[in-house]
Coordinates of C-alpha atoms and ligand atoms in Angstrom, one line a residue:
X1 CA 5.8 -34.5 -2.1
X2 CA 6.2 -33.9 -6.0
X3 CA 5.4 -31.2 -8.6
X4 CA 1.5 -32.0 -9.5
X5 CA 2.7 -31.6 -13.0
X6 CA 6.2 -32.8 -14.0
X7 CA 6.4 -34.9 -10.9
X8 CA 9.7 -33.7 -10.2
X9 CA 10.7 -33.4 -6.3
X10 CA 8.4 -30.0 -5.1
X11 CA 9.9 -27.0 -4.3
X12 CA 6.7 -25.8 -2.2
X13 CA 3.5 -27.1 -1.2
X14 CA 0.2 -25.2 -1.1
X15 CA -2.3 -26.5 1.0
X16 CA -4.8 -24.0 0.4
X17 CA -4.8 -24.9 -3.6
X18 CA -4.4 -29.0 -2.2
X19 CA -1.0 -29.0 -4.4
X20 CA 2.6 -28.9 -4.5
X21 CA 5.2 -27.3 -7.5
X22 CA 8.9 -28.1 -8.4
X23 CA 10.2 -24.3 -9.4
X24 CA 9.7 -24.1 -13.0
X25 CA 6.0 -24.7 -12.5
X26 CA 5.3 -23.1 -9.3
X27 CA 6.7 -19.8 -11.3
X28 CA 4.3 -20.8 -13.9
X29 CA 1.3 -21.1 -11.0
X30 CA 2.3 -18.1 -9.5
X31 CA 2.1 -15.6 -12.3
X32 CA -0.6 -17.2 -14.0
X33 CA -2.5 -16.3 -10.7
X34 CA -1.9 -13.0 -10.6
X35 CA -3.1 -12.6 -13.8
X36 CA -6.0 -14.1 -13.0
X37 CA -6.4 -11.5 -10.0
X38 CA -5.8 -8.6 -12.4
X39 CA -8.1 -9.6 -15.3
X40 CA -10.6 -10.8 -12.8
X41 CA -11.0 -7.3 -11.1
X42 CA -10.0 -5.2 -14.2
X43 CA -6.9 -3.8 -12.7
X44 CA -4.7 -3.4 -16.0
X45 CA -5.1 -3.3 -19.9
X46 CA -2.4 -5.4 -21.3
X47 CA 0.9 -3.6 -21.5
X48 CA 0.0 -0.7 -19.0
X49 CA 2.1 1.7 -17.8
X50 CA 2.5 0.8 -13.9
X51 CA 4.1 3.2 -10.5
X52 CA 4.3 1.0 -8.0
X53 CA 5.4 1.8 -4.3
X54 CA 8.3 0.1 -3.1
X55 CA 9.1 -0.1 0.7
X56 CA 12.2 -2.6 0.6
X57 CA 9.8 -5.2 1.5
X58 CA 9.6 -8.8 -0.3
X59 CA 5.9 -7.8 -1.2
X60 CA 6.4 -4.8 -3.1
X61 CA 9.8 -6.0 -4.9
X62 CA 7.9 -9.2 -6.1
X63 CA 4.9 -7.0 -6.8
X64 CA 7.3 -5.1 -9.0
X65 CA 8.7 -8.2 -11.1
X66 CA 5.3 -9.8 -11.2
X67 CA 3.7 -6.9 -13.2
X68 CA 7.4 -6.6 -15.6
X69 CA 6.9 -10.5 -15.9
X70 CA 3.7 -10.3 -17.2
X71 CA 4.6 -7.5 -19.6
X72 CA 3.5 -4.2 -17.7
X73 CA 5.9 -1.6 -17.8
X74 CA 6.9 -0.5 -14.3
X75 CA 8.0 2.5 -12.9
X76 CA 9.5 2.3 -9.4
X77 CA 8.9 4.7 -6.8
X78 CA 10.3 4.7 -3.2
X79 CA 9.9 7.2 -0.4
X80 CA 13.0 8.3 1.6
X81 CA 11.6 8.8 4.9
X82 CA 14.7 9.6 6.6
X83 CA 13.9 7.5 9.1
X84 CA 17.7 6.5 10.7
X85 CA 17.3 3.8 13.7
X86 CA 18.4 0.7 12.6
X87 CA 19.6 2.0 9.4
X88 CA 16.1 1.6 8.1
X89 CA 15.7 4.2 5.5
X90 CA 19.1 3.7 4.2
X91 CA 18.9 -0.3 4.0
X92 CA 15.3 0.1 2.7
X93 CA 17.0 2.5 -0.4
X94 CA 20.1 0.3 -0.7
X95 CA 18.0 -2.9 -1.1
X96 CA 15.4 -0.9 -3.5
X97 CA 18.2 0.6 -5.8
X98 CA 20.2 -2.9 -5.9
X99 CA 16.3 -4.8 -6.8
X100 CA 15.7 -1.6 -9.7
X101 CA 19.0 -1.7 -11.0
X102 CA 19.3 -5.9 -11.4
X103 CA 16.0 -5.7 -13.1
X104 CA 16.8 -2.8 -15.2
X105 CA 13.6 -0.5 -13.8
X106 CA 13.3 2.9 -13.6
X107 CA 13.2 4.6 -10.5
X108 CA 12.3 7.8 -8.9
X109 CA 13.4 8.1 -5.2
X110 CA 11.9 10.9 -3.3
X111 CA 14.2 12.2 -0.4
X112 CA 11.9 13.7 2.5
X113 CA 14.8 15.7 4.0
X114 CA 15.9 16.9 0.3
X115 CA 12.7 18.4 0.0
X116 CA 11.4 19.7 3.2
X117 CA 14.6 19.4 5.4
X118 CA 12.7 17.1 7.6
X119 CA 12.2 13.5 8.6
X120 CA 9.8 10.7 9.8
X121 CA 12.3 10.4 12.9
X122 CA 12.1 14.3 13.1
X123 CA 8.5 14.5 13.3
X124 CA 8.3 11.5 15.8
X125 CA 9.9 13.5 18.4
X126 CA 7.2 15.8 18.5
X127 CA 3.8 13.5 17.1
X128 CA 2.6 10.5 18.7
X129 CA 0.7 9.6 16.1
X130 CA 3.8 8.9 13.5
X131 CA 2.1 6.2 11.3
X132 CA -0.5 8.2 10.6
X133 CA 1.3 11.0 9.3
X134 CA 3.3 8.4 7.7
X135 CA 0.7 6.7 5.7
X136 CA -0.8 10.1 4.9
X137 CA 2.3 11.3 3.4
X138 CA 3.1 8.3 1.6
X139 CA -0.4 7.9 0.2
X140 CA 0.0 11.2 -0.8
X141 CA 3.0 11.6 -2.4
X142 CA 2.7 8.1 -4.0
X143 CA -0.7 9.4 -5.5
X144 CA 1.3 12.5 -6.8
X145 CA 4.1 10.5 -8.3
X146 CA 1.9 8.4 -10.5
X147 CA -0.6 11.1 -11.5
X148 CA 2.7 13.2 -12.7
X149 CA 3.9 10.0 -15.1
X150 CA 1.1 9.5 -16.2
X151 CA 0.8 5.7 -15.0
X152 CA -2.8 4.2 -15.6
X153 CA -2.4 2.7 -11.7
X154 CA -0.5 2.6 -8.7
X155 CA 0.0 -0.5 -7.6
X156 CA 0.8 -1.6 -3.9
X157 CA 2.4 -5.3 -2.4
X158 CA -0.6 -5.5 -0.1
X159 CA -0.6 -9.5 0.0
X160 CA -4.4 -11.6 0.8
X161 CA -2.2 -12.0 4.5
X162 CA -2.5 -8.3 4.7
X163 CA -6.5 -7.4 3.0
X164 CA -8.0 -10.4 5.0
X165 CA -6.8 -9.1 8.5
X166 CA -7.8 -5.3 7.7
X167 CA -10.9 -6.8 6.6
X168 CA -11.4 -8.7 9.7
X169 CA -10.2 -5.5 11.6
X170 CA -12.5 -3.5 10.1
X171 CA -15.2 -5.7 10.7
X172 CA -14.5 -5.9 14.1
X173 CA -15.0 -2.2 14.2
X174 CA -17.8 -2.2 11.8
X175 CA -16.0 0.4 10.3
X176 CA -18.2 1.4 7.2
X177 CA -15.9 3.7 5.4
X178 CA -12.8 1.4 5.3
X179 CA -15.0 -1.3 4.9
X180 CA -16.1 0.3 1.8
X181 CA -12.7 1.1 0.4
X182 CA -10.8 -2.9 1.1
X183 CA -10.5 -3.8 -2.3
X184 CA -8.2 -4.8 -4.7
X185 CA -8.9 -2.5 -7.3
X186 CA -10.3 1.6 -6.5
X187 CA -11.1 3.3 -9.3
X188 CA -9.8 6.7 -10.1
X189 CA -11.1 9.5 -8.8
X190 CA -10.6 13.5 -9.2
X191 CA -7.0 14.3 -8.2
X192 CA -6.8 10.2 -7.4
X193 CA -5.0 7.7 -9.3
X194 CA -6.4 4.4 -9.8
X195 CA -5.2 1.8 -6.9
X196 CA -4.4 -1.7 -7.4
X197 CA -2.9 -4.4 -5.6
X198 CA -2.1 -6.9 -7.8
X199 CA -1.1 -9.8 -5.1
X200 CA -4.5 -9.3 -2.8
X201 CA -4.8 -12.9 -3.6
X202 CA -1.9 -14.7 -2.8
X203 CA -0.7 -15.7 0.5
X204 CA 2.9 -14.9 2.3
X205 CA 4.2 -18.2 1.9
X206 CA 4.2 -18.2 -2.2
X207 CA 5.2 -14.8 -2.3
X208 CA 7.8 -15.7 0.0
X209 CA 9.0 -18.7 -2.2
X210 CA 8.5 -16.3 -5.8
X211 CA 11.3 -14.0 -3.8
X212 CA 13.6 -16.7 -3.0
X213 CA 13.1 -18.2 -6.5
X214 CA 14.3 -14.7 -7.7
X215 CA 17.3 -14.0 -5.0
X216 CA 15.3 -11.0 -4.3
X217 CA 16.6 -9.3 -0.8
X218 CA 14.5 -7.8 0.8
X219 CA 15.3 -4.7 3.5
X220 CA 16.0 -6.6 6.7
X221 CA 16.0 -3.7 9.2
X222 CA 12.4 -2.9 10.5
X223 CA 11.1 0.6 10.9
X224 CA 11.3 1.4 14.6
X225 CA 8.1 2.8 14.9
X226 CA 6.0 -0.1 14.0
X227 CA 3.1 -0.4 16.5
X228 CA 1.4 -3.4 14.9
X229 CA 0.6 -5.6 17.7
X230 CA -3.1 -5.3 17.0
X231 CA -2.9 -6.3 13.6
X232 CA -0.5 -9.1 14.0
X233 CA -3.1 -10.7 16.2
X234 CA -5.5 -10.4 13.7
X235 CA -3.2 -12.0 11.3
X236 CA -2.0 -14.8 13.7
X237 CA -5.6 -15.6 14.2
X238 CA -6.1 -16.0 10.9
X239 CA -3.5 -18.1 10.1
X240 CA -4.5 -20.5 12.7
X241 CA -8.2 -20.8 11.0
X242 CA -5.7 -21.3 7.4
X243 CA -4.0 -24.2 9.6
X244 CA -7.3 -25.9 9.8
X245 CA -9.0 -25.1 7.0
X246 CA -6.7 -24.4 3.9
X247 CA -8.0 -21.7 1.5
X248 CA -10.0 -20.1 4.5
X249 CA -8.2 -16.5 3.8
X250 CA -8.9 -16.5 0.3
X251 CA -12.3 -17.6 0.8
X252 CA -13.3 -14.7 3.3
X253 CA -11.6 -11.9 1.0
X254 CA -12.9 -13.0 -2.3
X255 CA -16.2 -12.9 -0.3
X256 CA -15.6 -9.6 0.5
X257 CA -14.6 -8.3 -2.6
X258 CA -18.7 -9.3 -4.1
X259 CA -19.9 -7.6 -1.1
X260 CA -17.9 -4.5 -0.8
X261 CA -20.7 -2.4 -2.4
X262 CA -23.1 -3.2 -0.3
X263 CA -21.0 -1.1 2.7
X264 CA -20.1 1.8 -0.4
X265 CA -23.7 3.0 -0.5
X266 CA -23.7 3.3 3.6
X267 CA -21.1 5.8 3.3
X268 CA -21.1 9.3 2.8
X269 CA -18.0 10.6 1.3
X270 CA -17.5 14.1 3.3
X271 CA -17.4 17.0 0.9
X272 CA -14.1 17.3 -0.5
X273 CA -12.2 21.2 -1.6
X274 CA -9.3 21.6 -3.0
X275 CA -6.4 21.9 -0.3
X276 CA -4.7 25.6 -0.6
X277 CA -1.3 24.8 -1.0
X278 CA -1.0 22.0 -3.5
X279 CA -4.4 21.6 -5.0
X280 CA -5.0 18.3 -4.2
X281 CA -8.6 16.9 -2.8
X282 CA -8.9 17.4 0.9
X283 CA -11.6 17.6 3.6
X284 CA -10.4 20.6 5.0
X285 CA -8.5 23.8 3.5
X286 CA -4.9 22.9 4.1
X287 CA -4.1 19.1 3.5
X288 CA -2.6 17.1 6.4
X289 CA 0.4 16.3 4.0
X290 CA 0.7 20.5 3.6
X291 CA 0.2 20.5 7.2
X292 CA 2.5 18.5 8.1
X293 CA 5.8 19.2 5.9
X294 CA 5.0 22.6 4.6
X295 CA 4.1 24.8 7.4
X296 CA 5.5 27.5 6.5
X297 CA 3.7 27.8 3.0
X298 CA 0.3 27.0 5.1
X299 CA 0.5 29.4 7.7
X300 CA 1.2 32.1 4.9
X301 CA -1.9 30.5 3.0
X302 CA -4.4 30.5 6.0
X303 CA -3.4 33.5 6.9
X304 CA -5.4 35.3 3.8
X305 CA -7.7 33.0 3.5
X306 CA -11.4 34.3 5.1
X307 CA -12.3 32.7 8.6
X308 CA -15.3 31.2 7.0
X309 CA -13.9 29.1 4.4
X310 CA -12.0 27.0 7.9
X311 CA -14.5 24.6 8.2
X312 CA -15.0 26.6 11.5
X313 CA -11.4 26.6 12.4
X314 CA -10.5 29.9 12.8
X315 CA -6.4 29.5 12.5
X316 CA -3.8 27.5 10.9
X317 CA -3.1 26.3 14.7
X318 CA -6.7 24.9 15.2
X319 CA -5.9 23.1 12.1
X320 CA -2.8 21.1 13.0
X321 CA -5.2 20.6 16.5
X322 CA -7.8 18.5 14.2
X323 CA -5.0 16.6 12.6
X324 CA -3.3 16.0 15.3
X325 CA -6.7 14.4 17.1
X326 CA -6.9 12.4 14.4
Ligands
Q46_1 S1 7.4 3.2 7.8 FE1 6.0 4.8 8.5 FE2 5.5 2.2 8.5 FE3 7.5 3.1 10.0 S2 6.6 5.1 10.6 FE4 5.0 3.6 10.7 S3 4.0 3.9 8.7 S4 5.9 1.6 10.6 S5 4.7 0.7 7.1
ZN2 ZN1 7.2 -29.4 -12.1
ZN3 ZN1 -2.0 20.0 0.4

């Protein structure tokens, strides 16, 4: 196979574009489709100030040099979540700092234990649902992180590997609200910065040859407390239609993406207050972020607070009930 346009030997082929690159080119190809992704869904003006989330993870680190390859300027932002089985926190920093530093990026870490004197492994002993509380605290203080810099987005690695099977997960469930919010661009809202995911489009398998094109190394370890068995089948399944039919994935997202409206008027959005303790939008008084890693300040906050304002929960303890049922 050679490079459809030096005809040099390739260095990858993609069946889904019916083409094959030497490196020099498939670089070219690569970036030159994200930026296609980001102008095509109005993610970035050019030049933009950019936070972007990273795990560790190839996806995020190449999300990262993407956007400063294409001019953004990113600022990098990774979550310490103390989590200490198979050194994953601690490899996930290490390979974060080493990625920043090579690329001369600044970055903010945020230590969980530094600033509540807790962890994600600390709180699994006593929650089953630790994703969850995960996401939600990672969501939340990634949010908080690039409202305080004043970045115009936050961007995320999400990959098309990742949007197509939550799309086809959510469809499954016919579930309206997250089928409302699966694209690659939301909008900012009150107390919400704008969301992007700039590689929504492309597949593992380039990402995974722009990383080794760029000696990036990734964390290896993987978090202990991945439960994704349900989504890897959705994934798997995917990439067995992909074998067949090349471009299948992209074809079933982009799809998606003109038809996401359609499931945003179904849904009510449920009527948002601010959350007691740090202000942010929430559904209910206290936050499940507040809830979860300042307890302390939210007891002492519920406490004055008049019954009726609980949604009709009548204590902080009937609050951390509804969170904890999900
Ligand atoms: S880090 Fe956190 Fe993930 Fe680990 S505890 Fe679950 S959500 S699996 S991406
Ligand atoms: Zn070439
Ligand atoms: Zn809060």
């Amino acid at each position: 196979m050679k490079c459809r346009v030096c005809k040099a030997p390739a260095f990858i082929k993609l069946p889904a574009h019916n083409t094959a690159f030497c490196p020099q080119h498939f670089q070219e190809f690569f970036l030159r489709q994200v930026e296609r992704t980001i102008k095509k869904y109005r993610m970035l003006p050019p030049g933009a100030k950019v936070a972007v989330a990273l795990s560790g993870g190839k996806d995020s680190l190449v999300t990262a040099l993407v956007l400063k390859l294409l001019g953004y300027q990113v600022w990098g932002f990774f979550i310490d979540l103390g989590i200490e089985e198979n050194d994953f926190s601690a490899a996930s920093r290490r390979a974060v700092e080493e990625f920043c530093s090579r690329e001369n990026l600044p970055l903010e870490i945020f230590s969980l234990k530094e600033h509540f004197h807790k962890t994600i492994s600390q709180l699994a002993l006593r929650e089953k649902k630790t994703c969850a509380l995960c996401g939600v605290t990672k969501r939340h203080l990634m949010n908080e992180y690039a409202l305080k810099i004043g970045a115009y987005a936050l961007a995320t690695g999400h990959t098309l590997d990742d949007m197509a099977a939550s799309l086809l997960a959510n469809l499954f469930r016919w579930d309206l609200h997250y089928l409302s919010k699966g694209l690659p661009h939301l909008p900012p809202e009150p107390g919400f910065a704008r969301k992007i995911k700039p590689l929504a489009l492309q597949g593992e398998r380039e990402i995974l040859a722009f990383a080794q094109l760029h000696e990036i190394k990734p964390v290896e370890a993987a978090c202990p407390y991945a439960r994704e068995a349900k989504f890897k089948r959705y994934k798997a399944a995917l990439d067995m239609l992909e074998e067949k039919s090349p471009g299948i994935k992209r074809y079933f997202y982009e799809g998606y993406t003109r038809h996401a409206h359609r499931f945003r008027e179904e849904t009510a959005r449920p009527p948002m207050m601010s959350c007691l303790v740090c202000g942010f939008p929430s559904v209910s008084p206290i936050c499940t972020f507040c809830r979860t890693w300042r307890e302390e300040e939210a007891r002492q906050r519920m406490a004055k607070k008049e019954p009726e304002c609980y949604n009709g929960h009548k204590s902080f303890e009937d609050e951390v009930e509804k969170c904890k049922d999900g």
